[in-house]
Short mmCIF file of C-alpha atoms in Angstrom, two decimals:
data_model
loop_
_atom_site.label_atom_id
_atom_site.label_comp_id
_atom_site.label_asym_id
_atom_site.label_seq_id
_atom_site.Cartn_x
_atom_site.Cartn_y
_atom_site.Cartn_z
CA UNK H 2 113.15 129.60 156.56
CA UNK H 3 115.47 132.17 154.02
CA UNK H 4 115.75 129.21 151.79
CA UNK H 5 112.09 128.21 151.51
CA UNK H 6 110.62 131.59 151.07
CA UNK H 7 113.46 131.81 148.15
CA UNK H 8 112.11 128.94 146.53
CA UNK H 9 108.53 129.92 147.27
CA UNK H 10 109.43 133.30 145.49
CA UNK H 11 111.15 131.55 142.33
CA UNK H 12 108.17 129.22 141.69
CA UNK H 13 105.81 132.36 141.71
CA UNK H 14 108.27 134.03 139.47
CA UNK H 15 107.66 131.57 136.62
CA UNK H 16 104.02 131.11 136.63
CA UNK H 17 103.71 134.76 136.29
CA UNK H 18 106.20 134.48 133.03
CA UNK H 19 104.35 131.64 131.64
CA UNK H 20 101.21 133.30 132.48
CA UNK H 21 102.54 136.09 130.34
CA UNK H 22 104.25 134.59 127.75
CA UNK H 23 101.33 132.17 126.66
CA UNK H 24 98.46 134.90 125.39
CA UNK H 25 101.55 135.86 123.53
CA UNK H 26 102.34 132.75 121.46
CA UNK H 27 98.48 132.45 120.62
CA UNK H 28 98.27 135.77 119.68
CA UNK H 29 101.34 135.09 117.23
CA UNK H 30 100.13 132.03 116.12
CA UNK H 31 96.65 133.92 115.41
CA UNK H 32 97.43 136.52 113.85
CA UNK H 33 99.98 134.27 111.39
CA UNK H 34 96.98 131.77 110.63
CA UNK H 35 95.07 134.56 109.77
CA UNK H 36 97.63 136.27 107.28
CA UNK H 37 98.20 133.10 105.27
CA UNK H 38 96.77 129.75 106.49
CA UNK H 39 97.74 126.59 105.85
CA UNK H 40 95.35 125.42 103.35
CA UNK H 41 95.91 125.86 99.60
CA UNK H 42 93.71 127.97 98.17
CA UNK H 43 91.49 125.97 95.51
CA UNK H 44 91.27 125.91 91.57
CA UNK H 45 88.62 127.36 89.91
CA UNK H 46 89.61 124.09 86.97
CA UNK H 47 86.81 121.41 86.78
CA UNK H 48 87.83 118.61 84.97
CA UNK H 49 85.50 115.90 83.35
CA UNK H 50 85.61 112.59 81.06
CA UNK H 51 83.71 110.86 79.19
CA UNK H 52 84.48 107.09 78.91
CA UNK H 53 84.72 104.44 75.83
CA UNK H 54 81.83 102.07 76.14
CA UNK H 55 83.89 99.84 78.40
CA UNK H 56 82.75 102.30 81.01
CA UNK H 57 84.11 102.44 84.93
CA UNK H 58 85.13 99.09 85.72
CA UNK H 59 86.89 97.74 83.21
CA UNK H 60 90.08 97.47 85.45
CA UNK H 61 91.80 98.93 82.28
CA UNK H 62 91.97 102.61 80.44
CA UNK H 63 88.62 103.85 81.89
CA UNK H 64 89.47 103.12 85.15
CA UNK H 65 93.47 104.11 85.21
CA UNK H 66 91.52 107.63 83.37
CA UNK H 67 89.55 107.89 86.48
CA UNK H 68 92.75 107.41 88.63
CA UNK H 69 94.08 110.87 86.74
CA UNK H 70 90.92 112.65 88.04
CA UNK H 71 90.80 111.65 91.08
CA UNK H 72 94.70 112.58 92.23
CA UNK H 73 93.92 115.97 90.67
CA UNK H 74 90.92 116.45 92.93
CA UNK H 75 92.85 114.99 95.67
CA UNK H 76 96.34 116.90 95.47
CA UNK H 77 95.18 120.11 93.16
CA UNK H 78 91.62 120.51 94.39
CA UNK H 79 90.07 120.33 91.09
CA UNK H 80 86.39 119.09 90.42
CA UNK H 81 85.65 116.37 88.60
CA UNK H 82 82.69 114.42 86.86
CA UNK H 83 82.67 111.45 84.67
CA UNK H 84 79.96 110.51 81.88
CA UNK H 85 79.99 106.90 81.12
CA UNK H 86 78.90 105.90 77.25
CA UNK H 87 76.47 102.80 76.99
CA UNK H 88 76.88 102.94 73.55
CA UNK H 89 78.99 105.30 70.67
CA UNK H 90 75.81 107.33 70.16
CA UNK H 91 76.54 108.20 73.75
CA UNK H 92 79.92 110.46 73.44
CA UNK H 93 78.89 113.66 71.50
CA UNK H 94 75.86 114.13 73.81
CA UNK H 95 78.02 113.23 76.76
CA UNK H 96 80.58 115.75 75.66
CA UNK H 97 78.14 118.19 74.92
CA UNK H 98 76.60 118.15 78.01
CA UNK H 99 80.00 118.23 80.18
CA UNK H 100 81.08 121.41 77.78
CA UNK H 101 78.18 123.30 78.20
CA UNK H 102 78.61 122.73 82.28
CA UNK H 103 81.82 124.18 81.98
CA UNK H 104 83.91 121.39 82.58
CA UNK H 105 87.43 121.46 80.82
CA UNK H 106 89.63 120.02 79.92
CA UNK H 107 87.39 117.17 79.09
CA UNK H 108 89.28 113.88 78.49
CA UNK H 109 87.91 111.69 75.46
CA UNK H 110 88.93 108.10 76.66
CA UNK H 111 89.16 106.01 73.88
CA UNK H 112 90.59 106.30 69.94
CA UNK H 113 86.81 105.70 68.99
CA UNK H 114 86.05 109.36 69.96
CA UNK H 115 88.54 110.50 68.03
CA UNK H 116 86.16 111.78 65.16
CA UNK H 117 83.95 112.70 67.68
CA UNK H 118 86.41 115.42 69.51
CA UNK H 119 87.54 116.27 65.90
CA UNK H 120 84.27 117.24 65.25
CA UNK H 121 83.31 119.22 68.32
CA UNK H 122 86.20 120.94 69.67
CA UNK H 123 86.15 123.95 66.91
CA UNK H 124 82.28 124.33 68.40
CA UNK H 125 83.90 125.08 71.95
CA UNK H 126 87.22 126.72 71.77
CA UNK H 127 87.49 127.69 75.10
CA UNK H 128 87.12 124.31 76.12
CA UNK H 129 90.17 122.14 76.35
CA UNK H 130 90.12 118.46 75.31
CA UNK H 131 92.60 115.51 76.16
CA UNK H 132 92.09 112.67 73.80
CA UNK H 133 93.26 109.37 75.61
CA UNK H 134 94.93 107.03 72.80
CA UNK H 135 93.42 110.01 70.11
CA UNK H 136 95.73 110.94 67.36
CA UNK H 137 94.73 114.12 65.23
CA UNK H 138 95.72 115.57 61.73
CA UNK H 139 95.82 118.35 62.19
CA UNK H 140 95.69 118.91 66.12
CA UNK H 141 93.03 121.41 67.08
CA UNK H 142 94.27 124.13 69.02
CA UNK H 143 92.49 123.44 71.78
CA UNK H 144 92.77 119.94 71.77
CA UNK H 145 96.09 117.47 73.17
CA UNK H 146 96.65 113.90 71.64
CA UNK H 147 97.98 111.43 74.76
CA UNK H 148 99.77 108.52 72.98
CA UNK H 149 101.55 105.55 74.30
CA UNK H 150 103.86 103.55 72.93
CA UNK H 151 102.27 100.09 73.50
CA UNK H 152 104.40 98.31 71.10
CA UNK H 153 107.19 99.10 73.66
CA UNK H 154 105.75 97.62 76.75
CA UNK H 155 104.56 94.83 74.64
CA UNK H 156 107.83 93.93 73.36
CA UNK H 157 108.87 93.34 77.54
CA UNK H 158 105.87 91.47 77.94
CA UNK H 159 106.64 88.97 74.87
CA UNK H 160 110.18 88.84 76.27
CA UNK H 161 108.25 87.32 79.50
CA UNK H 162 106.26 85.09 77.40
CA UNK H 163 108.59 83.92 74.89
CA UNK H 164 111.09 82.51 77.95
CA UNK H 165 108.66 81.42 80.42
CA UNK H 166 106.64 79.16 77.89
CA UNK H 167 109.95 77.08 78.05
CA UNK H 168 110.21 77.28 81.91
CA UNK H 169 108.77 74.44 83.07
CA UNK H 170 110.04 74.56 86.52
CA UNK H 171 108.00 78.38 86.85
CA UNK H 172 104.02 76.41 87.21
CA UNK H 173 102.61 73.54 86.32
CA UNK H 174 100.63 75.40 84.00
CA UNK H 175 103.74 75.39 81.16
CA UNK H 176 103.50 72.38 78.78
CA UNK H 177 106.05 71.25 76.20
CA UNK H 178 104.26 72.88 73.14
CA UNK H 179 106.25 76.03 73.03
CA UNK H 180 102.87 78.51 72.28
CA UNK H 181 101.83 81.51 73.48
CA UNK H 182 98.93 83.21 72.72
CA UNK H 183 97.28 87.19 71.91
CA UNK H 184 93.41 87.83 72.67
CA UNK H 185 92.46 91.45 70.62
CA UNK H 186 89.71 93.45 71.40
CA UNK H 187 88.94 95.15 67.78
CA UNK H 188 90.95 94.55 64.89
CA UNK H 189 92.44 97.88 64.57
CA UNK H 190 95.68 99.72 64.21
CA UNK H 191 95.45 100.40 68.11
CA UNK H 192 95.80 97.32 69.68
CA UNK H 193 98.06 95.75 66.10
CA UNK H 194 100.49 98.07 68.23
CA UNK H 195 100.39 95.67 71.46
CA UNK H 196 100.37 92.61 68.90
CA UNK H 197 103.00 93.47 67.12
CA UNK H 198 105.23 94.35 69.73
CA UNK H 199 104.22 91.30 71.69
CA UNK H 200 105.43 88.78 68.80
CA UNK H 201 108.37 90.59 68.27
CA UNK H 202 110.03 90.68 71.84
CA UNK H 203 108.75 86.75 72.27
CA UNK H 204 110.67 86.20 68.66
CA UNK H 205 113.61 88.03 69.83
CA UNK H 206 114.38 85.80 72.88
CA UNK H 207 113.08 82.46 71.44
CA UNK H 208 112.89 82.57 67.35
CA UNK H 209 111.14 79.12 67.67
CA UNK H 210 107.96 79.96 69.28
CA UNK H 211 104.28 80.34 67.69
CA UNK H 212 102.26 82.68 68.72
CA UNK H 213 98.47 82.73 67.95
CA UNK H 214 96.58 86.00 68.06
CA UNK H 215 92.59 85.72 68.11
CA UNK H 216 90.43 88.82 68.45
CA UNK H 217 86.84 89.18 69.82
CA UNK H 218 85.62 92.30 67.56
CA UNK H 219 85.04 94.55 70.94
CA UNK H 220 86.15 95.45 74.40
CA UNK H 221 83.15 94.30 76.26
CA UNK H 222 82.37 90.83 75.76
CA UNK H 223 83.90 88.69 78.87
CA UNK H 224 81.93 86.07 77.63
CA UNK H 225 83.82 86.28 74.10
CA UNK H 226 87.15 86.81 76.12
CA UNK H 227 86.87 83.61 77.70
CA UNK H 228 85.87 81.44 75.07
CA UNK H 229 89.07 82.64 72.98
CA UNK H 230 91.19 81.85 75.82
CA UNK H 231 89.59 78.45 75.92
CA UNK H 232 90.89 78.11 72.30
CA UNK H 233 94.19 79.45 72.72
CA UNK H 234 95.05 77.03 75.79
CA UNK H 235 93.63 74.01 73.87
CA UNK H 236 95.74 75.06 70.94
CA UNK H 237 98.17 74.51 73.48
CA UNK H 238 99.10 78.24 74.78
CA UNK H 239 100.59 78.40 78.22
CA UNK H 240 100.90 82.13 78.56
CA UNK H 241 98.51 84.70 77.06
CA UNK H 242 98.59 88.55 77.20
CA UNK H 243 95.19 90.24 76.45
CA UNK H 244 95.55 93.84 74.94
CA UNK H 245 91.00 93.88 75.11
CA UNK H 246 89.72 95.95 77.42
CA UNK H 247 86.97 93.73 79.76
CA UNK H 248 87.05 90.89 77.04
CA UNK H 249 90.34 90.37 78.61
CA UNK H 250 88.54 89.67 82.33
CA UNK H 251 86.84 86.77 80.59
CA UNK H 252 90.36 85.36 79.59
CA UNK H 253 91.82 85.54 82.97
CA UNK H 254 88.57 82.87 83.82
CA UNK H 255 89.48 80.70 81.03
CA UNK H 256 93.29 81.00 82.49
CA UNK H 257 92.11 80.09 85.78
CA UNK H 258 89.72 77.77 84.54
CA UNK H 259 91.71 75.86 81.98
CA UNK H 260 95.58 75.97 83.48
CA UNK H 261 97.56 78.57 81.95
CA UNK H 262 99.79 81.88 82.70
CA UNK H 263 97.64 85.55 81.74
CA UNK H 264 100.24 88.81 81.71
CA UNK H 265 97.70 91.73 82.20
CA UNK H 266 97.26 95.16 80.21
CA UNK H 267 96.90 99.03 81.02
CA UNK H 268 97.02 98.66 85.19
CA UNK H 269 99.10 96.42 86.59
CA UNK H 270 95.81 93.84 86.92
CA UNK H 271 97.08 91.66 89.95
CA UNK H 272 96.02 94.52 91.74
CA UNK H 273 93.05 95.51 90.04
CA UNK H 274 91.08 91.80 89.66
CA UNK H 275 91.06 89.99 93.24
CA UNK H 276 91.79 86.52 92.89
CA UNK H 277 94.24 86.17 89.64
CA UNK H 278 97.35 85.94 91.67
CA UNK H 279 97.46 82.30 90.84
CA UNK H 280 97.66 83.32 86.54
CA UNK H 281 98.81 86.97 87.00
CA UNK H 282 102.50 86.83 85.46
CA UNK H 283 102.85 90.49 85.01
CA UNK H 284 101.28 93.07 83.34
CA UNK H 285 102.46 95.99 80.58
CA UNK H 286 101.23 98.74 82.25
CA UNK H 287 100.16 101.93 80.52
CA UNK H 288 99.91 105.06 82.44
CA UNK H 289 97.01 106.29 81.75
CA UNK H 290 96.77 108.08 85.46
CA UNK H 291 99.43 109.66 84.61
CA UNK H 292 99.43 111.42 81.49
CA UNK H 293 96.17 112.42 82.36
CA UNK H 294 96.68 114.16 85.73
CA UNK H 295 99.72 116.02 84.03
CA UNK H 296 97.29 117.12 81.27
CA UNK H 297 95.33 118.77 84.54
CA UNK H 298 98.13 120.07 86.12
CA UNK H 299 99.05 121.61 83.12
CA UNK H 300 95.51 123.03 82.88
CA UNK H 301 95.89 124.29 86.38
CA UNK H 302 99.20 126.05 85.66
CA UNK H 303 97.95 127.62 82.50
CA UNK H 304 100.11 125.62 80.50
CA UNK H 305 97.73 123.20 78.92
CA UNK H 306 99.39 121.73 75.80
CA UNK H 307 97.08 122.47 73.14
CA UNK H 308 97.78 121.73 69.27
CA UNK H 309 100.09 118.77 70.29
CA UNK H 310 100.03 115.33 69.90
CA UNK H 311 102.22 113.57 73.22
CA UNK H 312 103.54 110.01 73.27
CA UNK H 313 104.35 108.01 76.17
CA UNK H 314 107.00 105.09 76.45
CA UNK H 315 108.82 103.68 78.16
CA UNK H 316 111.67 106.47 78.46
CA UNK H 317 108.88 108.92 79.57
CA UNK H 318 107.78 106.33 82.19
CA UNK H 319 104.26 106.23 80.24
CA UNK H 320 104.70 101.79 79.62
CA UNK H 321 106.41 99.30 81.81
CA UNK H 322 105.84 96.27 83.31
CA UNK H 323 104.29 95.27 86.77
CA UNK H 324 105.99 93.24 89.21
CA UNK H 325 105.68 89.68 89.04
CA UNK H 326 104.41 89.51 92.40
CA UNK H 327 103.52 85.91 93.31
CA UNK H 328 105.77 84.66 90.82
CA UNK H 329 108.40 86.86 91.73
CA UNK H 330 110.49 84.02 93.49
CA UNK H 331 109.26 81.61 90.93
CA UNK H 332 110.37 83.65 87.75
CA UNK H 333 114.23 82.57 87.28
CA UNK H 334 116.79 85.28 87.37
CA UNK H 335 117.35 84.67 83.38
CA UNK H 336 114.25 85.98 82.51
CA UNK H 337 114.59 89.13 84.62
CA UNK H 338 117.71 89.90 83.17
CA UNK H 339 116.07 89.47 79.76
CA UNK H 340 113.39 92.43 80.85
CA UNK H 341 116.30 94.57 82.00
CA UNK H 342 118.70 94.43 78.89
CA UNK H 343 115.40 94.58 76.61
CA UNK H 344 114.10 97.59 78.60
CA UNK H 345 117.14 99.50 78.39
CA UNK H 346 117.88 98.58 74.38
CA UNK H 347 114.64 100.01 74.02
CA UNK H 348 114.92 103.12 75.91
CA UNK H 349 118.72 103.62 74.58
CA UNK H 350 117.62 103.12 71.15
CA UNK H 351 119.63 99.61 70.21
CA UNK H 352 116.12 98.08 69.87
CA UNK H 353 113.85 99.33 67.46
CA UNK H 354 110.36 97.88 68.35
CA UNK H 355 107.68 97.45 65.38
CA UNK H 356 104.47 99.14 65.66
CA UNK H 357 102.94 97.10 62.90
CA UNK H 358 103.25 93.46 61.44
#
């Protein structure tokens, strides 16, 4: 009997202590929650972008810029807004609208907006601007130019193309012509950087390769991109690299229909262009999203790099090649090794990549 009562008393005592302990814990948790909270305070920064005429959905640098904005919204609590430019004449009114609404920084996406930013930045001295693919001389105090060493990433794409065109085991789309192609958007110095790097990379591993370059005259005409792709394939090109915005989407279709491999640009286009895996060998990634996000973060932290030009190359992680994806097990190790050797050479300075023809 004594043992039985002892057990009952022990259980009762334990329950009493538990009831006394729980309210104390609850009060402590509540007090701590009131004092600090787990949610980081939201920033008052409002970031925005004005697209180039390619607009959102270009699977290229407009979309990548937007990805940088969305990351800032998610990670930093920044309010974001996008205005699309249908025509070049929309640039100024779009920037005016955003600046008057208190957005800062405002990203003007594309070199075609350089003059517009240079004109408007002094009119809005309290607004910060990021010029994607824009170079200024001098640089306005409230502007940062975000530029990239596209020629370095394109050199790696050229190494791949120059070797792939001789690797018949890689794909039944490879022929005996030893010809590769380049499709450019507008024939301007920026796109010439892509072309120059691509040709230099290809020639470094395949001196006899013929590189045919064709330009669309714009960044939006997909039908023109398809036409140029057809032309290159008819001339023997079996690997085509396009630095042409939405024009390149048409070139991808030509490759799928006529049988050639494609190297994408800006984004990892294997991921952004559905159904392209059978022709998408790799992509030359231009990390505009990283540049945009880092610039917004600097603004949030009070360290906006106004009055400077930031340049992102292989060493800075601003350009590189995407994975081979569906071709990963088909691309021979010799090509992968050649890419790795070229990448290291560019980073350590032993390979100097031309940025013009």
